[in-house]
């Protein structure tokens, strides 16, 4: 066989091998709209809503239905479920919320489990702002509950300090410690600070101080009153029982003395003479 024939024969062998690969790929693809972009890049000010479009192209001979989702990025699609007829392209708009710098992807999955992804890079412009608030502080049976809210543009790892003053001085004083929380911009988290051994009878002012790198700082407090209602109820029951017992004793003494005071007494005296 001549060298030219060998090359032609090898080329013919490669053609059937490529066809099953296309069929295994489902005959459809996912890409940023507009062509020529390997990924989606979006940039905006903190809090901005950024818009873009992805295209699902079906080169196969039958319709395909795919579901779109975001991985690692806050993406919202105009349609999360898209049916694309044969040899047709569907353009799907979506929005990204600019809260912080993010890297993720848009994922499309068909009914057979095949997936395609498009990388996404989200960048937040403007100066970095570190800000947070501590809200809804409340003293409960299981501890001190509160909420942390990231009001800035950077992810925060907050630190918490707790202090409480009672009628006779401090009853709780915990130095600042790092919380096991990575709070993304715009996110809110509810936490509970345990408080074992809290006062049984006291009036307390609780204060939470939260800080984070970059100058974030906030303080919030709440008053709390501790009353041992079980002991109060037991004391009231004993007092009531004592009052009833005392009343019964007084009535018993009056009966032993000949009846209650003020009751009329009738006496008959015989003189031995009849007129």
Tab-separated table of N, CA and C in Angstrom, residues 72-204:
chain	number	residue	atom	x	y	z
A	72	UNK	N	-21.660	28.536	42.481
A	72	UNK	CA	-20.689	29.463	43.053
A	72	UNK	C	-20.939	30.920	42.764
A	73	UNK	N	-21.976	31.240	41.993
A	73	UNK	CA	-22.297	32.629	41.667
A	73	UNK	C	-23.797	32.845	41.831
A	74	UNK	N	-24.221	34.052	42.263
A	74	UNK	CA	-25.652	34.347	42.450
A	74	UNK	C	-26.312	34.697	41.124
A	75	UNK	N	-26.746	33.697	40.366
A	75	UNK	CA	-27.298	33.902	39.037
A	75	UNK	C	-28.788	33.558	39.022
A	76	UNK	N	-29.564	34.368	38.305
A	76	UNK	CA	-31.004	34.149	38.134
A	76	UNK	C	-31.315	34.133	36.644
A	77	UNK	N	-31.956	33.058	36.179
A	77	UNK	CA	-32.245	32.898	34.751
A	77	UNK	C	-33.673	33.342	34.436
A	78	UNK	N	-33.838	33.854	33.208
A	78	UNK	CA	-35.190	34.161	32.753
A	78	UNK	C	-36.017	32.893	32.661
A	79	UNK	N	-35.376	31.786	32.279
A	79	UNK	CA	-35.993	30.460	32.278
A	79	UNK	C	-34.935	29.466	32.739
A	80	UNK	N	-35.250	28.717	33.771
A	80	UNK	CA	-34.280	27.727	34.236
A	80	UNK	C	-34.444	26.388	33.512
A	81	UNK	N	-35.592	26.175	32.877
A	81	UNK	CA	-35.838	24.963	32.091
A	81	UNK	C	-36.109	25.378	30.654
A	82	UNK	N	-35.293	24.882	29.725
A	82	UNK	CA	-35.367	25.323	28.330
A	82	UNK	C	-35.503	24.108	27.416
A	83	UNK	N	-36.509	24.150	26.535
A	83	UNK	CA	-36.674	23.111	25.515
A	83	UNK	C	-36.201	23.684	24.180
A	84	UNK	N	-35.228	23.003	23.588
A	84	UNK	CA	-34.635	23.488	22.337
A	84	UNK	C	-34.961	22.492	21.220
A	85	UNK	N	-35.739	22.897	20.212
A	85	UNK	CA	-36.042	21.993	19.092
A	85	UNK	C	-34.769	21.602	18.333
A	86	UNK	N	-34.913	20.610	17.472
A	86	UNK	CA	-33.773	20.136	16.673
A	86	UNK	C	-33.233	21.254	15.793
A	87	UNK	N	-31.900	21.308	15.716
A	87	UNK	CA	-31.193	22.272	14.874
A	87	UNK	C	-31.650	23.707	15.135
A	88	UNK	N	-31.747	24.019	16.454
A	88	UNK	CA	-32.215	25.346	16.869
A	88	UNK	C	-31.346	25.837	18.032
A	89	UNK	N	-31.277	27.146	18.169
A	89	UNK	CA	-30.541	27.749	19.273
A	89	UNK	C	-31.506	28.531	20.150
A	90	UNK	N	-31.361	28.399	21.464
A	90	UNK	CA	-32.184	29.149	22.411
A	90	UNK	C	-31.277	30.071	23.221
A	91	UNK	N	-31.599	31.380	23.222
A	91	UNK	CA	-30.847	32.367	24.002
A	91	UNK	C	-31.591	32.626	25.314
A	92	UNK	N	-30.889	32.475	26.417
A	92	UNK	CA	-31.511	32.604	27.742
A	92	UNK	C	-30.842	33.747	28.504
A	93	UNK	N	-31.537	34.860	28.742
A	93	UNK	CA	-30.967	35.952	29.551
A	93	UNK	C	-30.850	35.527	31.018
A	94	UNK	N	-29.908	36.139	31.711
A	94	UNK	CA	-29.758	35.901	33.144
A	94	UNK	C	-29.185	37.151	33.791
A	95	UNK	N	-29.291	37.215	35.114
A	95	UNK	CA	-28.750	38.348	35.877
A	95	UNK	C	-27.814	37.829	36.958
A	96	UNK	N	-26.855	38.679	37.298
A	96	UNK	CA	-25.906	38.402	38.377
A	96	UNK	C	-25.974	39.555	39.376
A	97	UNK	N	-26.036	39.233	40.667
A	97	UNK	CA	-26.051	40.251	41.718
A	97	UNK	C	-24.617	40.542	42.146
A	98	UNK	N	-24.202	41.782	41.992
A	98	UNK	CA	-22.824	42.165	42.320
A	98	UNK	C	-22.707	42.428	43.812
A	99	UNK	N	-22.363	41.388	44.553
A	99	UNK	CA	-22.171	41.550	45.997
A	99	UNK	C	-20.721	41.470	46.394
A	100	UNK	N	-19.965	40.602	45.725
A	100	UNK	CA	-18.544	40.427	46.019
A	100	UNK	C	-17.896	39.745	44.833
A	101	UNK	N	-16.576	39.774	44.806
A	101	UNK	CA	-15.856	39.069	43.749
A	101	UNK	C	-16.136	37.578	43.851
A	102	UNK	N	-16.575	36.981	42.754
A	102	UNK	CA	-16.925	35.563	42.752
A	102	UNK	C	-16.381	34.899	41.489
A	103	UNK	N	-16.087	33.618	41.625
A	103	UNK	CA	-15.740	32.775	40.485
A	103	UNK	C	-16.594	31.526	40.552
A	104	UNK	N	-17.282	31.217	39.465
A	104	UNK	CA	-18.147	30.048	39.446
A	104	UNK	C	-18.424	29.612	38.029
A	105	UNK	N	-19.625	29.096	37.804
A	105	UNK	CA	-19.969	28.618	36.466
A	105	UNK	C	-21.476	28.539	36.310
A	106	UNK	N	-21.913	28.531	35.055
A	106	UNK	CA	-23.298	28.236	34.685
A	106	UNK	C	-23.319	26.817	34.155
A	107	UNK	N	-24.253	26.015	34.671
A	107	UNK	CA	-24.318	24.593	34.346
A	107	UNK	C	-25.628	24.305	33.628
A	108	UNK	N	-25.541	23.561	32.525
A	108	UNK	CA	-26.730	23.082	31.807
A	108	UNK	C	-26.705	21.556	31.832
A	109	UNK	N	-27.852	20.946	32.202
A	109	UNK	CA	-27.941	19.491	32.304
A	109	UNK	C	-29.184	19.002	31.571
A	110	UNK	N	-29.010	17.975	30.710
A	110	UNK	CA	-30.172	17.437	30.000
A	110	UNK	C	-30.772	16.267	30.761
A	111	UNK	N	-31.837	15.672	30.203
A	111	UNK	CA	-32.545	14.597	30.885
A	111	UNK	C	-31.750	13.327	31.041
A	112	UNK	N	-30.691	13.156	30.264
A	112	UNK	CA	-29.832	11.970	30.365
A	112	UNK	C	-28.653	12.173	31.300
A	113	UNK	N	-28.597	13.345	31.932
A	113	UNK	CA	-27.518	13.606	32.877
A	113	UNK	C	-26.280	14.222	32.267
A	114	UNK	N	-26.286	14.500	30.967
A	114	UNK	CA	-25.141	15.131	30.334
A	114	UNK	C	-25.124	16.622	30.679
A	115	UNK	N	-23.936	17.168	30.915
A	115	UNK	CA	-23.814	18.563	31.333
A	115	UNK	C	-22.805	19.314	30.479
A	116	UNK	N	-23.021	20.616	30.378
A	116	UNK	CA	-22.053	21.550	29.816
A	116	UNK	C	-21.960	22.725	30.781
A	117	UNK	N	-20.789	23.321	30.882
A	117	UNK	CA	-20.594	24.448	31.789
A	117	UNK	C	-19.937	25.611	31.061
A	118	UNK	N	-20.210	26.805	31.580
A	118	UNK	CA	-19.569	28.033	31.109
A	118	UNK	C	-18.962	28.715	32.330
A	119	UNK	N	-17.660	28.973	32.358
A	119	UNK	CA	-17.054	29.665	33.495
A	119	UNK	C	-17.604	31.084	33.643
A	120	UNK	N	-17.726	31.540	34.886
A	120	UNK	CA	-18.229	32.880	35.173
A	120	UNK	C	-17.271	33.554	36.153
A	121	UNK	N	-16.921	34.787	35.843
A	121	UNK	CA	-16.102	35.603	36.748
A	121	UNK	C	-16.872	36.880	37.035
A	122	UNK	N	-17.158	37.115	38.303
A	122	UNK	CA	-17.897	38.297	38.723
A	122	UNK	C	-16.976	39.171	39.567
A	123	UNK	N	-16.829	40.405	39.164
A	123	UNK	CA	-15.960	41.332	39.880
A	123	UNK	C	-16.746	42.565	40.290
A	124	UNK	N	-16.574	42.950	41.538
A	124	UNK	CA	-17.263	44.118	42.071
A	124	UNK	C	-16.306	45.295	42.047
A	125	UNK	N	-16.688	46.356	41.333
A	125	UNK	CA	-15.846	47.535	41.247
A	125	UNK	C	-16.049	48.451	42.434
A	126	UNK	N	-15.232	49.505	42.485
A	126	UNK	CA	-15.320	50.464	43.572
A	126	UNK	C	-14.489	50.046	44.768
A	127	UNK	N	-14.373	50.912	45.773
A	127	UNK	CA	-13.555	50.603	46.943
A	127	UNK	C	-14.189	49.515	47.798
A	128	UNK	N	-13.337	48.719	48.435
A	128	UNK	CA	-13.833	47.697	49.350
A	128	UNK	C	-14.392	48.363	50.602
A	129	UNK	N	-15.541	47.894	51.052
A	129	UNK	CA	-16.199	48.457	52.229
A	129	UNK	C	-16.484	47.342	53.219
A	130	UNK	N	-15.963	47.489	54.433
A	130	UNK	CA	-16.196	46.515	55.499
A	130	UNK	C	-17.186	47.112	56.481
A	131	UNK	N	-18.392	46.534	56.552
A	131	UNK	CA	-19.441	47.056	57.433
A	131	UNK	C	-20.380	45.929	57.824
A	132	UNK	N	-20.820	45.957	59.079
A	132	UNK	CA	-21.774	44.959	59.545
A	132	UNK	C	-22.609	45.535	60.671
A	133	UNK	N	-23.728	44.877	60.958
A	133	UNK	CA	-24.590	45.252	62.077
A	133	UNK	C	-24.975	44.006	62.853
A	134	UNK	N	-25.217	44.192	64.158
A	134	UNK	CA	-25.737	43.128	65.006
A	134	UNK	C	-27.152	43.532	65.404
A	135	UNK	N	-28.114	42.652	65.169
A	135	UNK	CA	-29.530	42.999	65.312
A	135	UNK	C	-30.287	41.906	66.065
A	136	UNK	N	-31.490	42.272	66.534
A	136	UNK	CA	-32.450	41.345	67.146
A	136	UNK	C	-31.820	40.536	68.281
A	137	UNK	N	-31.169	41.236	69.188
A	137	UNK	CA	-30.588	40.577	70.353
A	137	UNK	C	-31.701	40.214	71.330
A	138	UNK	N	-31.675	38.996	71.836
A	138	UNK	CA	-32.693	38.535	72.775
A	138	UNK	C	-32.089	37.491	73.710
A	139	UNK	N	-32.492	37.536	74.978
A	139	UNK	CA	-32.042	36.550	75.953
A	139	UNK	C	-33.111	35.469	76.052
A	140	UNK	N	-32.696	34.231	75.773
A	140	UNK	CA	-33.619	33.101	75.795
A	140	UNK	C	-33.109	32.026	76.749
A	141	UNK	N	-33.882	30.957	76.841
A	141	UNK	CA	-33.498	29.900	77.769
A	141	UNK	C	-32.177	29.242	77.393
A	142	UNK	N	-31.921	29.118	76.059
A	142	UNK	CA	-30.712	28.427	75.623
A	142	UNK	C	-29.537	29.368	75.430
A	143	UNK	N	-29.700	30.673	75.701
A	143	UNK	CA	-28.597	31.603	75.576
A	143	UNK	C	-29.034	32.953	75.021
A	144	UNK	N	-28.108	33.650	74.404
A	144	UNK	CA	-28.359	34.974	73.842
A	144	UNK	C	-28.408	34.831	72.320
A	145	UNK	N	-29.550	35.070	71.724
A	145	UNK	CA	-29.683	34.972	70.269
A	145	UNK	C	-29.492	36.349	69.638
A	146	UNK	N	-28.957	36.361	68.415
A	146	UNK	CA	-28.718	37.613	67.712
A	146	UNK	C	-28.528	37.313	66.227
A	147	UNK	N	-28.561	38.373	65.412
A	147	UNK	CA	-28.345	38.256	63.975
A	147	UNK	C	-27.210	39.182	63.548
A	148	UNK	N	-26.364	38.676	62.647
A	148	UNK	CA	-25.306	39.480	62.046
A	148	UNK	C	-25.642	39.719	60.571
A	149	UNK	N	-25.463	40.947	60.109
A	149	UNK	CA	-25.758	41.313	58.728
A	149	UNK	C	-24.530	41.993	58.131
A	150	UNK	N	-24.078	41.489	56.996
A	150	UNK	CA	-22.948	42.099	56.283
A	150	UNK	C	-23.485	43.233	55.416
A	151	UNK	N	-23.160	44.465	55.789
A	151	UNK	CA	-23.630	45.646	55.063
A	151	UNK	C	-22.589	46.181	54.083
A	152	UNK	N	-21.453	45.487	53.944
A	152	UNK	CA	-20.384	45.977	53.090
A	152	UNK	C	-20.261	45.208	51.799
A	153	UNK	N	-19.066	45.249	51.235
A	153	UNK	CA	-18.809	44.615	49.929
A	153	UNK	C	-17.752	43.523	50.010
A	154	UNK	N	-17.297	43.190	51.205
A	154	UNK	CA	-16.283	42.151	51.368
A	154	UNK	C	-16.795	41.067	52.297
A	155	UNK	N	-16.311	39.864	52.119
A	155	UNK	CA	-16.669	38.767	53.013
A	155	UNK	C	-16.002	38.984	54.368
A	156	UNK	N	-16.773	38.794	55.439
A	156	UNK	CA	-16.305	39.096	56.782
A	156	UNK	C	-16.195	37.839	57.639
A	157	UNK	N	-15.172	37.834	58.497
A	157	UNK	CA	-15.035	36.821	59.545
A	157	UNK	C	-15.117	37.589	60.867
A	158	UNK	N	-16.300	37.683	61.484
A	158	UNK	CA	-16.494	38.567	62.634
A	158	UNK	C	-15.943	37.988	63.937
A	159	UNK	N	-15.708	38.908	64.890
A	159	UNK	CA	-15.318	38.572	66.253
A	159	UNK	C	-16.384	39.111	67.201
A	160	UNK	N	-16.666	38.354	68.266
A	160	UNK	CA	-17.747	38.698	69.183
A	160	UNK	C	-17.222	38.819	70.607
A	161	UNK	N	-17.639	39.896	71.292
A	161	UNK	CA	-17.395	40.074	72.717
A	161	UNK	C	-18.739	40.246	73.409
A	162	UNK	N	-18.898	39.649	74.599
A	162	UNK	CA	-20.171	39.675	75.317
A	162	UNK	C	-19.934	40.212	76.724
A	163	UNK	N	-20.810	41.130	77.143
A	163	UNK	CA	-20.717	41.690	78.496
A	163	UNK	C	-22.125	41.890	79.040
A	164	UNK	N	-22.289	41.619	80.321
A	164	UNK	CA	-23.589	41.803	80.972
A	164	UNK	C	-23.369	42.314	82.382
A	165	UNK	N	-24.091	43.388	82.756
A	165	UNK	CA	-24.038	43.971	84.096
A	165	UNK	C	-25.347	43.722	84.819
A	166	UNK	N	-25.239	43.228	86.081
A	166	UNK	CA	-26.403	43.033	86.921
A	166	UNK	C	-26.526	44.143	87.946
A	167	UNK	N	-27.419	43.968	88.905
A	167	UNK	CA	-27.639	44.993	89.932
A	167	UNK	C	-26.420	45.188	90.817
A	168	UNK	N	-25.622	44.143	90.976
A	168	UNK	CA	-24.483	44.219	91.882
A	168	UNK	C	-23.148	44.096	91.149
A	169	UNK	N	-23.132	44.364	89.829
A	169	UNK	CA	-21.893	44.324	89.077
A	169	UNK	C	-21.959	43.383	87.899
A	170	UNK	N	-20.818	43.171	87.222
A	170	UNK	CA	-20.784	42.301	86.040
A	170	UNK	C	-21.146	40.852	86.387
A	171	UNK	N	-21.953	40.253	85.523
A	171	UNK	CA	-22.306	38.836	85.675
A	171	UNK	C	-21.821	38.013	84.489
A	172	UNK	N	-21.338	38.687	83.431
A	172	UNK	CA	-20.811	37.993	82.253
A	172	UNK	C	-19.826	38.916	81.544
A	173	UNK	N	-18.635	38.392	81.243
A	173	UNK	CA	-17.619	39.196	80.558
A	173	UNK	C	-16.747	38.259	79.731
A	174	UNK	N	-17.023	38.165	78.432
A	174	UNK	CA	-16.287	37.293	77.538
A	174	UNK	C	-15.466	38.126	76.563
A	175	UNK	N	-14.193	37.840	76.511
A	175	UNK	CA	-13.280	38.567	75.628
A	175	UNK	C	-13.612	38.279	74.166
A	176	UNK	N	-13.220	39.154	73.244
A	176	UNK	CA	-13.512	38.933	71.815
A	176	UNK	C	-12.915	37.620	71.318
A	177	UNK	N	-13.690	36.912	70.535
A	177	UNK	CA	-13.231	35.659	69.926
A	177	UNK	C	-13.786	35.583	68.511
A	178	UNK	N	-13.082	34.890	67.633
A	178	UNK	CA	-13.497	34.756	66.242
A	178	UNK	C	-14.627	33.747	66.123
A	179	UNK	N	-15.676	34.132	65.416
A	179	UNK	CA	-16.814	33.248	65.203
A	179	UNK	C	-16.564	32.346	63.995
A	180	UNK	N	-17.098	31.128	64.007
A	180	UNK	CA	-16.919	30.213	62.863
A	180	UNK	C	-17.868	30.562	61.718
A	181	UNK	N	-17.764	31.789	61.226
A	181	UNK	CA	-18.693	32.293	60.211
A	181	UNK	C	-17.906	33.048	59.146
A	182	UNK	N	-18.211	32.768	57.873
A	182	UNK	CA	-17.724	33.577	56.746
A	182	UNK	C	-18.956	34.221	56.124
A	183	UNK	N	-19.143	35.496	56.427
A	183	UNK	CA	-20.375	36.194	56.065
A	183	UNK	C	-20.167	36.975	54.772
A	184	UNK	N	-20.848	36.522	53.708
A	184	UNK	CA	-20.733	37.170	52.407
A	184	UNK	C	-21.504	38.485	52.395
A	185	UNK	N	-21.166	39.410	51.499
A	185	UNK	CA	-21.886	40.690	51.422
A	185	UNK	C	-23.386	40.489	51.227
A	186	UNK	N	-24.145	41.250	51.999
A	186	UNK	CA	-25.594	41.190	51.902
A	186	UNK	C	-26.228	40.020	52.631
A	187	UNK	N	-25.434	39.142	53.203
A	187	UNK	CA	-25.984	37.968	53.860
A	187	UNK	C	-26.286	38.251	55.333
A	188	UNK	N	-27.227	37.477	55.867
A	188	UNK	CA	-27.650	37.571	57.265
A	188	UNK	C	-27.566	36.180	57.884
A	189	UNK	N	-27.082	36.106	59.125
A	189	UNK	CA	-26.985	34.826	59.809
A	189	UNK	C	-27.475	34.993	61.240
A	190	UNK	N	-28.204	33.992	61.724
A	190	UNK	CA	-28.725	34.008	63.094
A	190	UNK	C	-27.897	33.058	63.943
A	191	UNK	N	-27.427	33.543	65.092
A	191	UNK	CA	-26.556	32.773	65.965
A	191	UNK	C	-27.076	32.833	67.394
A	192	UNK	N	-26.586	31.922	68.226
A	192	UNK	CA	-26.932	31.892	69.645
A	192	UNK	C	-25.660	31.719	70.461
A	193	UNK	N	-25.474	32.605	71.417
A	193	UNK	CA	-24.334	32.539	72.322
A	193	UNK	C	-24.765	31.814	73.599
A	194	UNK	N	-24.179	30.658	73.906
A	194	UNK	CA	-24.588	29.924	75.126
A	194	UNK	C	-24.311	30.755	76.380
A	195	UNK	N	-25.169	30.596	77.369
A	195	UNK	CA	-24.981	31.287	78.652
A	195	UNK	C	-25.346	30.350	79.794
A	196	UNK	N	-24.483	29.386	80.104
A	196	UNK	CA	-24.744	28.524	81.258
A	196	UNK	C	-24.473	29.285	82.554
A	197	UNK	N	-25.174	28.924	83.605
A	197	UNK	CA	-24.960	29.566	84.901
A	197	UNK	C	-25.417	31.000	84.968
A	198	UNK	N	-26.414	31.364	84.208
A	198	UNK	CA	-26.901	32.739	84.259
A	198	UNK	C	-27.606	32.986	85.585
A	199	UNK	N	-27.794	34.256	85.996
A	199	UNK	CA	-28.384	34.547	87.309
A	199	UNK	C	-29.798	33.976	87.455
A	200	UNK	N	-30.125	33.626	88.695
A	200	UNK	CA	-31.482	33.150	88.977
A	200	UNK	C	-32.409	34.309	89.318
A	201	UNK	N	-31.848	35.365	89.951
A	201	UNK	CA	-32.653	36.522	90.333
A	201	UNK	C	-31.805	37.775	90.147
A	202	UNK	N	-32.103	38.536	89.103
A	202	UNK	CA	-31.301	39.730	88.818
A	202	UNK	C	-31.953	40.509	87.673
A	203	UNK	N	-31.547	41.772	87.547
A	203	UNK	CA	-31.914	42.618	86.416
A	203	UNK	C	-30.622	42.933	85.679
A	204	UNK	N	-30.520	42.523	84.434
A	204	UNK	CA	-29.247	42.513	83.720
A	204	UNK	C	-29.373	43.309	82.417
